[in-house]
Each structure stands twice: as structure tokens, then as C-alpha cells.
Amino acid sequence: MNGEPPTPAQLAAITDPFVRNLAALGRVRTYPKNTVFITEGDSSDSVFVILAGKVKAFVSDSEGHELILNNQVPGDYVGEMALDGKPRSASVVTLEPTTFSVVQREPLLEAIRHNPDFALEMIGKVIERAREATDNVKNLALLDVYGRVARLLLNMAVDLPDGKMRIPEKITQQEIAERVGASRDMVSRIFRDLTVGGYISVENRIITLNKRPPQRW
């Protein structure tokens, strides 16, 4: 594969030691915005560690309906299911120009074979992703649309010194609808009710949770 290894500065910017070691196995590649670099159903042979930029993982049906699985930022990685060599289970697209360390399957398997600690870390990460997927399925099956929206907002928000919470990244109602498997109109109605109730405020697409949303609406 073409490309140079990640630079020491690129590796040093990754805080997780396991992800840093994973990125060191790859070669640097950059894709422009709106590039689908992993396609659901394609053969899988590499893991992509994000060095800079942002990506979106999603699944879609034959009619073009999408369900967003998650967004990933620098220090995250996608495509870890390349370990089994089976077709990709989801698609991933760049949301802005994004630079990766692309790790091929063979160097990854070699690292696992020769480093038990690395293997345990990799297994732990795969289990963590599986738990997240299970939680997402449970939410879709057991929560109504309001419950899924409220859960998503709380999961994405960080605490502020004044007791409020804020979602640090800009996110649109359409993106939220795609994340929770609902229509934009439904999400818009929920946001309107939460705003009138004083639970949230939105400025320049930044959402602030002024107080914890009720469990049910």
C-alpha cells in the first residue's frame, strides 16, 4: 500500500496507547469530504485510525433510507471487523477532509499473534463496540422516539460548571433523526416541546441541556 507511516507528531496526538500502537502499524492516507471509503457489503481488509477529520458510520436500505450508527473523530478508528475478513457490516463516509492511518489486515494479525497485551486490548475494544451496538438495538426496540432522542442528547452531552450540559459538536435535527431512526418532523416537534419546557436551548446548532429531560414525555 502506498503512503508513509504516521509521523511522531500524529501518533503523539492520540491519547489512547492502544490506538496509538494500532495507528503505528499503518500508512497515512487522506480523503476529501463526502468520500465513502468503506461500503457496506464490500470485502474487509483494513482498519482506519482517524488522525484528523471526522467520519460517519451508517447503514442504509435499497430505498436510500439511512440510520446513523455513530460519528467518529481523531483518536477513534473504524473497520475493526476486518479481523474476520468478511464483508463490511456498515458504510463510512468522511464529513470533512480526513486523514487516516490505514492498517492492513495482515500487519494487524501479526501484531495480535506476537503481542498478547495488544490482542487483549483489541478484544476489549471489539467487545466494547458490541455492547454499544446492543444498547442501540435495545433503544430502538424498547424506547419511543422521544426516549431515543433524550437518551442520545444525554449520551452526547458533557457537564458544564453551572450544572447544565452541552453537546460540544454541532448537530442538526436531521442528523439526530438519522441517529434515532425517526423522521425529522418528529424530532422537530420534540425539540419544540423541550425548548418551550425550558429543558434545552439551541444556538448556532449547539444544544445546551438546561436541565435533565424527563424520562417520558
mmCIF file with all atom_site columns, C-alpha atoms in Angstrom:
data_model
loop_
_atom_site.group_PDB
_atom_site.id
_atom_site.type_symbol
_atom_site.label_atom_id
_atom_site.label_alt_id
_atom_site.label_comp_id
_atom_site.label_asym_id
_atom_site.label_entity_id
_atom_site.label_seq_id
_atom_site.pdbx_PDB_ins_code
_atom_site.Cartn_x
_atom_site.Cartn_y
_atom_site.Cartn_z
_atom_site.occupancy
_atom_site.B_iso_or_equiv
_atom_site.pdbx_formal_charge
_atom_site.auth_seq_id
_atom_site.auth_comp_id
_atom_site.auth_asym_id
_atom_site.auth_atom_id
_atom_site.pdbx_PDB_model_num
ATOM 1   C CA . MET A 1 1   ? 0.000   0.000   0.000  1.00 0.00 ? 1   MET A CA 1
ATOM 2   C CA . ASN A 1 2   ? 1.272   3.485   -0.836 1.00 0.00 ? 2   ASN A CA 1
ATOM 3   C CA . GLY A 1 3   ? 1.815   6.135   1.805  1.00 0.00 ? 3   GLY A CA 1
ATOM 4   C CA . GLU A 1 4   ? 4.194   6.919   4.610  1.00 0.00 ? 4   GLU A CA 1
ATOM 5   C CA . PRO A 1 5   ? 3.885   5.784   8.231  1.00 0.00 ? 5   PRO A CA 1
ATOM 6   C CA . PRO A 1 6   ? 2.276   8.293   10.619 1.00 0.00 ? 6   PRO A CA 1
ATOM 7   C CA . THR A 1 7   ? 4.663   10.932  11.904 1.00 0.00 ? 7   THR A CA 1
ATOM 8   C CA . PRO A 1 8   ? 5.678   11.024  15.590 1.00 0.00 ? 8   PRO A CA 1
ATOM 9   C CA . ALA A 1 9   ? 3.561   14.174  15.977 1.00 0.00 ? 9   ALA A CA 1
ATOM 10  C CA . GLN A 1 10  ? 0.482   12.439  14.533 1.00 0.00 ? 10  GLN A CA 1
ATOM 11  C CA . LEU A 1 11  ? 0.951   9.469   16.847 1.00 0.00 ? 11  LEU A CA 1
ATOM 12  C CA . ALA A 1 12  ? 1.624   11.663  19.896 1.00 0.00 ? 12  ALA A CA 1
ATOM 13  C CA . ALA A 1 13  ? -1.738  13.393  19.378 1.00 0.00 ? 13  ALA A CA 1
ATOM 14  C CA . ILE A 1 14  ? -3.556  10.076  20.048 1.00 0.00 ? 14  ILE A CA 1
ATOM 15  C CA . THR A 1 15  ? -4.160  9.769   23.789 1.00 0.00 ? 15  THR A CA 1
ATOM 16  C CA . ASP A 1 16  ? -5.174  6.104   23.909 1.00 0.00 ? 16  ASP A CA 1
ATOM 17  C CA . PRO A 1 17  ? -1.977  3.964   23.969 1.00 0.00 ? 17  PRO A CA 1
ATOM 18  C CA . PHE A 1 18  ? -3.675  1.038   22.218 1.00 0.00 ? 18  PHE A CA 1
ATOM 19  C CA . VAL A 1 19  ? -4.993  3.213   19.368 1.00 0.00 ? 19  VAL A CA 1
ATOM 20  C CA . ARG A 1 20  ? -1.563  4.865   19.100 1.00 0.00 ? 20  ARG A CA 1
ATOM 21  C CA . ASN A 1 21  ? 0.093   1.463   18.691 1.00 0.00 ? 21  ASN A CA 1
ATOM 22  C CA . LEU A 1 22  ? -2.577  0.449   16.201 1.00 0.00 ? 22  LEU A CA 1
ATOM 23  C CA . ALA A 1 23  ? -2.014  3.604   14.117 1.00 0.00 ? 23  ALA A CA 1
ATOM 24  C CA . ALA A 1 24  ? 1.748   2.969   14.073 1.00 0.00 ? 24  ALA A CA 1
ATOM 25  C CA . LEU A 1 25  ? 1.116   -0.203  12.035 1.00 0.00 ? 25  LEU A CA 1
ATOM 26  C CA . GLY A 1 26  ? -0.481  1.689   9.142  1.00 0.00 ? 26  GLY A CA 1
ATOM 27  C CA . ARG A 1 27  ? 0.194   4.081   6.315  1.00 0.00 ? 27  ARG A CA 1
ATOM 28  C CA . VAL A 1 28  ? -1.204  7.598   6.025  1.00 0.00 ? 28  VAL A CA 1
ATOM 29  C CA . ARG A 1 29  ? -3.977  8.308   3.546  1.00 0.00 ? 29  ARG A CA 1
ATOM 30  C CA . THR A 1 30  ? -6.215  11.383  3.180  1.00 0.00 ? 30  THR A CA 1
ATOM 31  C CA . TYR A 1 31  ? -9.706  11.517  1.679  1.00 0.00 ? 31  TYR A CA 1
ATOM 32  C CA . PRO A 1 32  ? -11.749 14.605  0.751  1.00 0.00 ? 32  PRO A CA 1
ATOM 33  C CA . LYS A 1 33  ? -15.102 15.448  2.298  1.00 0.00 ? 33  LYS A CA 1
ATOM 34  C CA . ASN A 1 34  ? -18.081 13.215  1.392  1.00 0.00 ? 34  ASN A CA 1
ATOM 35  C CA . THR A 1 35  ? -15.927 10.223  0.411  1.00 0.00 ? 35  THR A CA 1
ATOM 36  C CA . VAL A 1 36  ? -17.469 6.825   1.163  1.00 0.00 ? 36  VAL A CA 1
ATOM 37  C CA . PHE A 1 37  ? -14.276 4.901   1.940  1.00 0.00 ? 37  PHE A CA 1
ATOM 38  C CA . ILE A 1 38  ? -15.988 1.865   3.479  1.00 0.00 ? 38  ILE A CA 1
ATOM 39  C CA . THR A 1 39  ? -19.063 0.441   1.748  1.00 0.00 ? 39  THR A CA 1
ATOM 40  C CA . GLU A 1 40  ? -21.474 -1.981  3.381  1.00 0.00 ? 40  GLU A CA 1
ATOM 41  C CA . GLY A 1 41  ? -21.121 -5.410  1.788  1.00 0.00 ? 41  GLY A CA 1
ATOM 42  C CA . ASP A 1 42  ? -17.612 -4.872  0.397  1.00 0.00 ? 42  ASP A CA 1
ATOM 43  C CA . SER A 1 43  ? -14.732 -7.150  1.357  1.00 0.00 ? 43  SER A CA 1
ATOM 44  C CA . SER A 1 44  ? -12.892 -6.036  4.500  1.00 0.00 ? 44  SER A CA 1
ATOM 45  C CA . ASP A 1 45  ? -9.120  -5.949  4.746  1.00 0.00 ? 45  ASP A CA 1
ATOM 46  C CA . SER A 1 46  ? -8.128  -2.832  6.714  1.00 0.00 ? 46  SER A CA 1
ATOM 47  C CA . VAL A 1 47  ? -8.761  -0.722  9.795  1.00 0.00 ? 47  VAL A CA 1
ATOM 48  C CA . PHE A 1 48  ? -8.840  3.093   9.557  1.00 0.00 ? 48  PHE A CA 1
ATOM 49  C CA . VAL A 1 49  ? -7.457  5.092   12.501 1.00 0.00 ? 49  VAL A CA 1
ATOM 50  C CA . ILE A 1 50  ? -8.555  8.737   12.313 1.00 0.00 ? 50  ILE A CA 1
ATOM 51  C CA . LEU A 1 51  ? -5.633  11.165  12.621 1.00 0.00 ? 51  LEU A CA 1
ATOM 52  C CA . ALA A 1 52  ? -7.566  14.289  11.608 1.00 0.00 ? 52  ALA A CA 1
ATOM 53  C CA . GLY A 1 53  ? -11.122 14.977  10.451 1.00 0.00 ? 53  GLY A CA 1
ATOM 54  C CA . LYS A 1 54  ? -14.471 13.343  11.142 1.00 0.00 ? 54  LYS A CA 1
ATOM 55  C CA . VAL A 1 55  ? -16.471 10.421  9.727  1.00 0.00 ? 55  VAL A CA 1
ATOM 56  C CA . LYS A 1 56  ? -19.977 8.987   9.921  1.00 0.00 ? 56  LYS A CA 1
ATOM 57  C CA . ALA A 1 57  ? -20.816 5.264   10.061 1.00 0.00 ? 57  ALA A CA 1
ATOM 58  C CA . PHE A 1 58  ? -24.250 4.318   8.731  1.00 0.00 ? 58  PHE A CA 1
ATOM 59  C CA . VAL A 1 59  ? -26.400 1.562   7.283  1.00 0.00 ? 59  VAL A CA 1
ATOM 60  C CA . SER A 1 60  ? -28.955 2.044   4.516  1.00 0.00 ? 60  SER A CA 1
ATOM 61  C CA . ASP A 1 61  ? -31.676 0.172   2.661  1.00 0.00 ? 61  ASP A CA 1
ATOM 62  C CA . SER A 1 62  ? -32.456 -0.208  -1.037 1.00 0.00 ? 62  SER A CA 1
ATOM 63  C CA . GLU A 1 63  ? -34.638 2.917   -0.951 1.00 0.00 ? 63  GLU A CA 1
ATOM 64  C CA . GLY A 1 64  ? -31.829 5.106   0.381  1.00 0.00 ? 64  GLY A CA 1
ATOM 65  C CA . HIS A 1 65  ? -33.047 5.422   3.961  1.00 0.00 ? 65  HIS A CA 1
ATOM 66  C CA . GLU A 1 66  ? -30.124 5.812   6.352  1.00 0.00 ? 66  GLU A CA 1
ATOM 67  C CA . LEU A 1 67  ? -29.590 5.051   10.017 1.00 0.00 ? 67  LEU A CA 1
ATOM 68  C CA . ILE A 1 68  ? -26.504 6.682   11.514 1.00 0.00 ? 68  ILE A CA 1
ATOM 69  C CA . LEU A 1 69  ? -24.615 4.369   13.837 1.00 0.00 ? 69  LEU A CA 1
ATOM 70  C CA . ASN A 1 70  ? -22.136 6.914   15.170 1.00 0.00 ? 70  ASN A CA 1
ATOM 71  C CA . ASN A 1 71  ? -19.748 9.717   14.318 1.00 0.00 ? 71  ASN A CA 1
ATOM 72  C CA . GLN A 1 72  ? -16.017 9.223   14.869 1.00 0.00 ? 72  GLN A CA 1
ATOM 73  C CA . VAL A 1 73  ? -13.288 11.827  15.442 1.00 0.00 ? 73  VAL A CA 1
ATOM 74  C CA . PRO A 1 74  ? -9.467  11.840  15.746 1.00 0.00 ? 74  PRO A CA 1
ATOM 75  C CA . GLY A 1 75  ? -8.281  9.088   18.062 1.00 0.00 ? 75  GLY A CA 1
ATOM 76  C CA . ASP A 1 76  ? -11.153 6.790   17.022 1.00 0.00 ? 76  ASP A CA 1
ATOM 77  C CA . TYR A 1 77  ? -10.987 4.030   14.455 1.00 0.00 ? 77  TYR A CA 1
ATOM 78  C CA . VAL A 1 78  ? -13.403 2.222   12.143 1.00 0.00 ? 78  VAL A CA 1
ATOM 79  C CA . GLY A 1 79  ? -13.373 -1.062  10.248 1.00 0.00 ? 79  GLY A CA 1
ATOM 80  C CA . GLU A 1 80  ? -12.175 -3.310  13.060 1.00 0.00 ? 80  GLU A CA 1
ATOM 81  C CA . MET A 1 81  ? -14.409 -6.085  11.719 1.00 0.00 ? 81  MET A CA 1
ATOM 82  C CA . ALA A 1 82  ? -11.682 -6.544  9.085  1.00 0.00 ? 82  ALA A CA 1
ATOM 83  C CA . LEU A 1 83  ? -10.286 -9.097  11.526 1.00 0.00 ? 83  LEU A CA 1
ATOM 84  C CA . ASP A 1 84  ? -12.594 -11.827 10.234 1.00 0.00 ? 84  ASP A CA 1
ATOM 85  C CA . GLY A 1 85  ? -12.180 -10.976 6.543  1.00 0.00 ? 85  GLY A CA 1
ATOM 86  C CA . LYS A 1 86  ? -15.941 -10.987 5.957  1.00 0.00 ? 86  LYS A CA 1
ATOM 87  C CA . PRO A 1 87  ? -17.948 -8.262  4.137  1.00 0.00 ? 87  PRO A CA 1
ATOM 88  C CA . ARG A 1 88  ? -18.304 -4.865  5.784  1.00 0.00 ? 88  ARG A CA 1
ATOM 89  C CA . SER A 1 89  ? -21.358 -4.543  8.027  1.00 0.00 ? 89  SER A CA 1
ATOM 90  C CA . ALA A 1 90  ? -21.769 -0.761  7.539  1.00 0.00 ? 90  ALA A CA 1
ATOM 91  C CA . SER A 1 91  ? -20.670 2.130   5.348  1.00 0.00 ? 91  SER A CA 1
ATOM 92  C CA . VAL A 1 92  ? -18.493 5.026   6.491  1.00 0.00 ? 92  VAL A CA 1
ATOM 93  C CA . VAL A 1 93  ? -18.238 8.479   4.874  1.00 0.00 ? 93  VAL A CA 1
ATOM 94  C CA . THR A 1 94  ? -15.991 11.447  5.606  1.00 0.00 ? 94  THR A CA 1
ATOM 95  C CA . LEU A 1 95  ? -17.821 14.513  6.937  1.00 0.00 ? 95  LEU A CA 1
ATOM 96  C CA . GLU A 1 96  ? -14.792 16.740  6.267  1.00 0.00 ? 96  GLU A CA 1
ATOM 97  C CA . PRO A 1 97  ? -11.326 16.207  4.757  1.00 0.00 ? 97  PRO A CA 1
ATOM 98  C CA . THR A 1 98  ? -9.985  13.332  6.855  1.00 0.00 ? 98  THR A CA 1
ATOM 99  C CA . THR A 1 99  ? -6.555  11.776  7.336  1.00 0.00 ? 99  THR A CA 1
ATOM 100 C CA . PHE A 1 100 ? -6.183  8.152   8.415  1.00 0.00 ? 100 PHE A CA 1
ATOM 101 C CA . SER A 1 101 ? -3.566  5.632   9.296  1.00 0.00 ? 101 SER A CA 1
ATOM 102 C CA . VAL A 1 102 ? -4.792  2.666   7.266  1.00 0.00 ? 102 VAL A CA 1
ATOM 103 C CA . VAL A 1 103 ? -3.791  -0.643  8.838  1.00 0.00 ? 103 VAL A CA 1
ATOM 104 C CA . GLN A 1 104 ? -3.955  -3.696  6.613  1.00 0.00 ? 104 GLN A CA 1
ATOM 105 C CA . ARG A 1 105 ? -5.287  -6.959  7.991  1.00 0.00 ? 105 ARG A CA 1
ATOM 106 C CA . GLU A 1 106 ? -2.006  -8.904  7.883  1.00 0.00 ? 106 GLU A CA 1
ATOM 107 C CA . PRO A 1 107 ? 0.111   -6.452  9.958  1.00 0.00 ? 107 PRO A CA 1
ATOM 108 C CA . LEU A 1 108 ? -2.775  -6.287  12.427 1.00 0.00 ? 108 LEU A CA 1
ATOM 109 C CA . LEU A 1 109 ? -2.992  -10.066 12.752 1.00 0.00 ? 109 LEU A CA 1
ATOM 110 C CA . GLU A 1 110 ? 0.801   -10.249 13.071 1.00 0.00 ? 110 GLU A CA 1
ATOM 111 C CA . ALA A 1 111 ? 0.717   -7.769  15.960 1.00 0.00 ? 111 ALA A CA 1
ATOM 112 C CA . ILE A 1 112 ? -2.033  -9.803  17.645 1.00 0.00 ? 112 ILE A CA 1
ATOM 113 C CA . ARG A 1 113 ? -0.083  -13.045 17.252 1.00 0.00 ? 113 ARG A CA 1
ATOM 114 C CA . HIS A 1 114 ? 3.127   -11.657 18.755 1.00 0.00 ? 114 HIS A CA 1
ATOM 115 C CA . ASN A 1 115 ? 1.779   -9.344  21.460 1.00 0.00 ? 115 ASN A CA 1
ATOM 116 C CA . PRO A 1 116 ? -0.710  -10.805 23.965 1.00 0.00 ? 116 PRO A CA 1
ATOM 117 C CA . ASP A 1 117 ? -1.377  -7.402  25.542 1.00 0.00 ? 117 ASP A CA 1
ATOM 118 C CA . PHE A 1 118 ? -2.211  -5.934  22.132 1.00 0.00 ? 118 PHE A CA 1
ATOM 119 C CA . ALA A 1 119 ? -4.508  -8.888  21.453 1.00 0.00 ? 119 ALA A CA 1
ATOM 120 C CA . LEU A 1 120 ? -6.332  -8.387  24.765 1.00 0.00 ? 120 LEU A CA 1
ATOM 121 C CA . GLU A 1 121 ? -6.754  -4.666  24.069 1.00 0.00 ? 121 GLU A CA 1
ATOM 122 C CA . MET A 1 122 ? -8.157  -5.425  20.609 1.00 0.00 ? 122 MET A CA 1
ATOM 123 C CA . ILE A 1 123 ? -10.591 -7.967  22.028 1.00 0.00 ? 123 ILE A CA 1
ATOM 124 C CA . GLY A 1 124 ? -11.666 -5.459  24.677 1.00 0.00 ? 124 GLY A CA 1
ATOM 125 C CA . LYS A 1 125 ? -12.346 -2.799  22.047 1.00 0.00 ? 125 LYS A CA 1
ATOM 126 C CA . VAL A 1 126 ? -14.382 -5.214  19.905 1.00 0.00 ? 126 VAL A CA 1
ATOM 127 C CA . ILE A 1 127 ? -16.446 -6.202  22.969 1.00 0.00 ? 127 ILE A CA 1
ATOM 128 C CA . GLU A 1 128 ? -16.991 -2.516  23.805 1.00 0.00 ? 128 GLU A CA 1
ATOM 129 C CA . ARG A 1 129 ? -18.280 -1.842  20.286 1.00 0.00 ? 129 ARG A CA 1
ATOM 130 C CA . ALA A 1 130 ? -20.544 -4.903  20.516 1.00 0.00 ? 130 ALA A CA 1
ATOM 131 C CA . ARG A 1 131 ? -22.027 -3.604  23.782 1.00 0.00 ? 131 ARG A CA 1
ATOM 132 C CA . GLU A 1 132 ? -22.682 -0.226  22.159 1.00 0.00 ? 132 GLU A CA 1
ATOM 133 C CA . ALA A 1 133 ? -24.420 -1.945  19.249 1.00 0.00 ? 133 ALA A CA 1
ATOM 134 C CA . THR A 1 134 ? -26.552 -3.959  21.678 1.00 0.00 ? 134 THR A CA 1
ATOM 135 C CA . ASP A 1 135 ? -27.552 -0.785  23.532 1.00 0.00 ? 135 ASP A CA 1
ATOM 136 C CA . ASN A 1 136 ? -28.508 0.873   20.241 1.00 0.00 ? 136 ASN A CA 1
ATOM 137 C CA . VAL A 1 137 ? -30.684 -2.068  19.227 1.00 0.00 ? 137 VAL A CA 1
ATOM 138 C CA . LYS A 1 138 ? -32.318 -2.108  22.678 1.00 0.00 ? 138 LYS A CA 1
ATOM 139 C CA . ASN A 1 139 ? -33.065 1.608   22.459 1.00 0.00 ? 139 ASN A CA 1
ATOM 140 C CA . LEU A 1 140 ? -34.616 1.247   19.007 1.00 0.00 ? 140 LEU A CA 1
ATOM 141 C CA . ALA A 1 141 ? -36.743 -1.681  20.157 1.00 0.00 ? 141 ALA A CA 1
ATOM 142 C CA . LEU A 1 142 ? -37.830 -0.534  23.610 1.00 0.00 ? 142 LEU A CA 1
ATOM 143 C CA . LEU A 1 143 ? -37.841 3.282   23.632 1.00 0.00 ? 143 LEU A CA 1
ATOM 144 C CA . ASP A 1 144 ? -40.265 5.564   21.816 1.00 0.00 ? 144 ASP A CA 1
ATOM 145 C CA . VAL A 1 145 ? -38.903 8.358   19.617 1.00 0.00 ? 145 VAL A CA 1
ATOM 146 C CA . TYR A 1 146 ? -38.838 10.851  22.490 1.00 0.00 ? 146 TYR A CA 1
ATOM 147 C CA . GLY A 1 147 ? -36.946 8.377   24.673 1.00 0.00 ? 147 GLY A CA 1
ATOM 148 C CA . ARG A 1 148 ? -34.376 7.756   21.943 1.00 0.00 ? 148 ARG A CA 1
ATOM 149 C CA . VAL A 1 149 ? -33.870 11.489  21.366 1.00 0.00 ? 149 VAL A CA 1
ATOM 150 C CA . ALA A 1 150 ? -33.487 12.188  25.092 1.00 0.00 ? 150 ALA A CA 1
ATOM 151 C CA . ARG A 1 151 ? -31.057 9.281   25.514 1.00 0.00 ? 151 ARG A CA 1
ATOM 152 C CA . LEU A 1 152 ? -28.957 10.467  22.562 1.00 0.00 ? 152 LEU A CA 1
ATOM 153 C CA . LEU A 1 153 ? -28.762 14.034  23.870 1.00 0.00 ? 153 LEU A CA 1
ATOM 154 C CA . LEU A 1 154 ? -27.701 12.868  27.326 1.00 0.00 ? 154 LEU A CA 1
ATOM 155 C CA . ASN A 1 155 ? -25.104 10.463  25.919 1.00 0.00 ? 155 ASN A CA 1
ATOM 156 C CA . MET A 1 156 ? -23.535 13.154  23.734 1.00 0.00 ? 156 MET A CA 1
ATOM 157 C CA . ALA A 1 157 ? -23.582 15.979  26.309 1.00 0.00 ? 157 ALA A CA 1
ATOM 158 C CA . VAL A 1 158 ? -20.774 16.994  28.656 1.00 0.00 ? 158 VAL A CA 1
ATOM 159 C CA . ASP A 1 159 ? -21.189 18.659  32.051 1.00 0.00 ? 159 ASP A CA 1
ATOM 160 C CA . LEU A 1 160 ? -20.765 22.425  32.431 1.00 0.00 ? 160 LEU A CA 1
ATOM 161 C CA . PRO A 1 161 ? -19.617 24.238  35.606 1.00 0.00 ? 161 PRO A CA 1
ATOM 162 C CA . ASP A 1 162 ? -23.068 25.807  36.070 1.00 0.00 ? 162 ASP A CA 1
ATOM 163 C CA . GLY A 1 163 ? -24.787 22.428  36.290 1.00 0.00 ? 163 GLY A CA 1
ATOM 164 C CA . LYS A 1 164 ? -26.046 22.468  32.726 1.00 0.00 ? 164 LYS A CA 1
ATOM 165 C CA . MET A 1 165 ? -24.916 20.088  29.967 1.00 0.00 ? 165 MET A CA 1
ATOM 166 C CA . ARG A 1 166 ? -23.861 20.853  26.408 1.00 0.00 ? 166 ARG A CA 1
ATOM 167 C CA . ILE A 1 167 ? -23.281 18.845  23.258 1.00 0.00 ? 167 ILE A CA 1
ATOM 168 C CA . PRO A 1 168 ? -19.857 20.085  22.109 1.00 0.00 ? 168 PRO A CA 1
ATOM 169 C CA . GLU A 1 169 ? -20.296 19.276  18.429 1.00 0.00 ? 169 GLU A CA 1
ATOM 170 C CA . LYS A 1 170 ? -22.744 20.958  16.103 1.00 0.00 ? 170 LYS A CA 1
ATOM 171 C CA . ILE A 1 171 ? -25.559 18.615  15.148 1.00 0.00 ? 171 ILE A CA 1
ATOM 172 C CA . THR A 1 172 ? -28.705 19.182  13.099 1.00 0.00 ? 172 THR A CA 1
ATOM 173 C CA . GLN A 1 173 ? -32.180 17.824  13.729 1.00 0.00 ? 173 GLN A CA 1
ATOM 174 C CA . GLN A 1 174 ? -31.840 15.804  10.525 1.00 0.00 ? 174 GLN A CA 1
ATOM 175 C CA . GLU A 1 175 ? -28.687 14.170  11.868 1.00 0.00 ? 175 GLU A CA 1
ATOM 176 C CA . ILE A 1 176 ? -30.441 13.399  15.145 1.00 0.00 ? 176 ILE A CA 1
ATOM 177 C CA . ALA A 1 177 ? -33.365 11.881  13.225 1.00 0.00 ? 177 ALA A CA 1
ATOM 178 C CA . GLU A 1 178 ? -30.940 9.646   11.324 1.00 0.00 ? 178 GLU A CA 1
ATOM 179 C CA . ARG A 1 179 ? -29.268 8.603   14.569 1.00 0.00 ? 179 ARG A CA 1
ATOM 180 C CA . VAL A 1 180 ? -32.516 7.577   16.293 1.00 0.00 ? 180 VAL A CA 1
ATOM 181 C CA . GLY A 1 181 ? -34.377 6.123   13.319 1.00 0.00 ? 181 GLY A CA 1
ATOM 182 C CA . ALA A 1 182 ? -37.132 8.750   13.148 1.00 0.00 ? 182 ALA A CA 1
ATOM 183 C CA . SER A 1 183 ? -38.402 11.469  10.822 1.00 0.00 ? 183 SER A CA 1
ATOM 184 C CA . ARG A 1 184 ? -37.044 14.995  11.007 1.00 0.00 ? 184 ARG A CA 1
ATOM 185 C CA . ASP A 1 185 ? -40.585 16.309  11.605 1.00 0.00 ? 185 ASP A CA 1
ATOM 186 C CA . MET A 1 186 ? -40.940 14.137  14.693 1.00 0.00 ? 186 MET A CA 1
ATOM 187 C CA . VAL A 1 187 ? -37.571 15.287  16.077 1.00 0.00 ? 187 VAL A CA 1
ATOM 188 C CA . SER A 1 188 ? -38.525 18.904  15.339 1.00 0.00 ? 188 SER A CA 1
ATOM 189 C CA . ARG A 1 189 ? -41.728 18.540  17.379 1.00 0.00 ? 189 ARG A CA 1
ATOM 190 C CA . ILE A 1 190 ? -39.810 17.020  20.284 1.00 0.00 ? 190 ILE A CA 1
ATOM 191 C CA . PHE A 1 191 ? -37.244 19.829  20.173 1.00 0.00 ? 191 PHE A CA 1
ATOM 192 C CA . ARG A 1 192 ? -40.018 22.432  20.110 1.00 0.00 ? 192 ARG A CA 1
ATOM 193 C CA . ASP A 1 193 ? -41.648 20.915  23.185 1.00 0.00 ? 193 ASP A CA 1
ATOM 194 C CA . LEU A 1 194 ? -38.319 20.600  25.043 1.00 0.00 ? 194 LEU A CA 1
ATOM 195 C CA . THR A 1 195 ? -37.476 24.211  24.205 1.00 0.00 ? 195 THR A CA 1
ATOM 196 C CA . VAL A 1 196 ? -40.862 25.517  25.382 1.00 0.00 ? 196 VAL A CA 1
ATOM 197 C CA . GLY A 1 197 ? -40.442 23.480  28.572 1.00 0.00 ? 197 GLY A CA 1
ATOM 198 C CA . GLY A 1 198 ? -37.042 25.082  29.197 1.00 0.00 ? 198 GLY A CA 1
ATOM 199 C CA . TYR A 1 199 ? -35.187 21.781  29.008 1.00 0.00 ? 199 TYR A CA 1
ATOM 200 C CA . ILE A 1 200 ? -32.966 22.705  26.068 1.00 0.00 ? 200 ILE A CA 1
ATOM 201 C CA . SER A 1 201 ? -31.783 25.757  24.178 1.00 0.00 ? 201 SER A CA 1
ATOM 202 C CA . VAL A 1 202 ? -30.137 25.797  20.763 1.00 0.00 ? 202 VAL A CA 1
ATOM 203 C CA . GLU A 1 203 ? -27.806 28.468  19.428 1.00 0.00 ? 203 GLU A CA 1
ATOM 204 C CA . ASN A 1 204 ? -25.831 28.124  16.216 1.00 0.00 ? 204 ASN A CA 1
ATOM 205 C CA . ARG A 1 205 ? -26.617 24.368  16.207 1.00 0.00 ? 205 ARG A CA 1
ATOM 206 C CA . ILE A 1 206 ? -25.027 23.962  19.652 1.00 0.00 ? 206 ILE A CA 1
ATOM 207 C CA . ILE A 1 207 ? -27.502 22.267  22.013 1.00 0.00 ? 207 ILE A CA 1
ATOM 208 C CA . THR A 1 208 ? -27.486 23.106  25.731 1.00 0.00 ? 208 THR A CA 1
ATOM 209 C CA . LEU A 1 209 ? -29.416 20.972  28.206 1.00 0.00 ? 209 LEU A CA 1
ATOM 210 C CA . ASN A 1 210 ? -30.567 23.457  30.831 1.00 0.00 ? 210 ASN A CA 1
ATOM 211 C CA . LYS A 1 211 ? -31.972 20.642  32.959 1.00 0.00 ? 211 LYS A CA 1
ATOM 212 C CA . ARG A 1 212 ? -32.299 16.909  32.577 1.00 0.00 ? 212 ARG A CA 1
ATOM 213 C CA . PRO A 1 213 ? -35.151 15.972  30.192 1.00 0.00 ? 213 PRO A CA 1
ATOM 214 C CA . PRO A 1 214 ? -37.948 13.892  31.745 1.00 0.00 ? 214 PRO A CA 1
ATOM 215 C CA . GLN A 1 215 ? -37.812 10.133  31.201 1.00 0.00 ? 215 GLN A CA 1
ATOM 216 C CA . ARG A 1 216 ? -41.150 10.217  29.390 1.00 0.00 ? 216 ARG A CA 1
ATOM 217 C CA . TRP A 1 217 ? -42.999 12.935  27.531 1.00 0.00 ? 217 TRP A CA 1
#
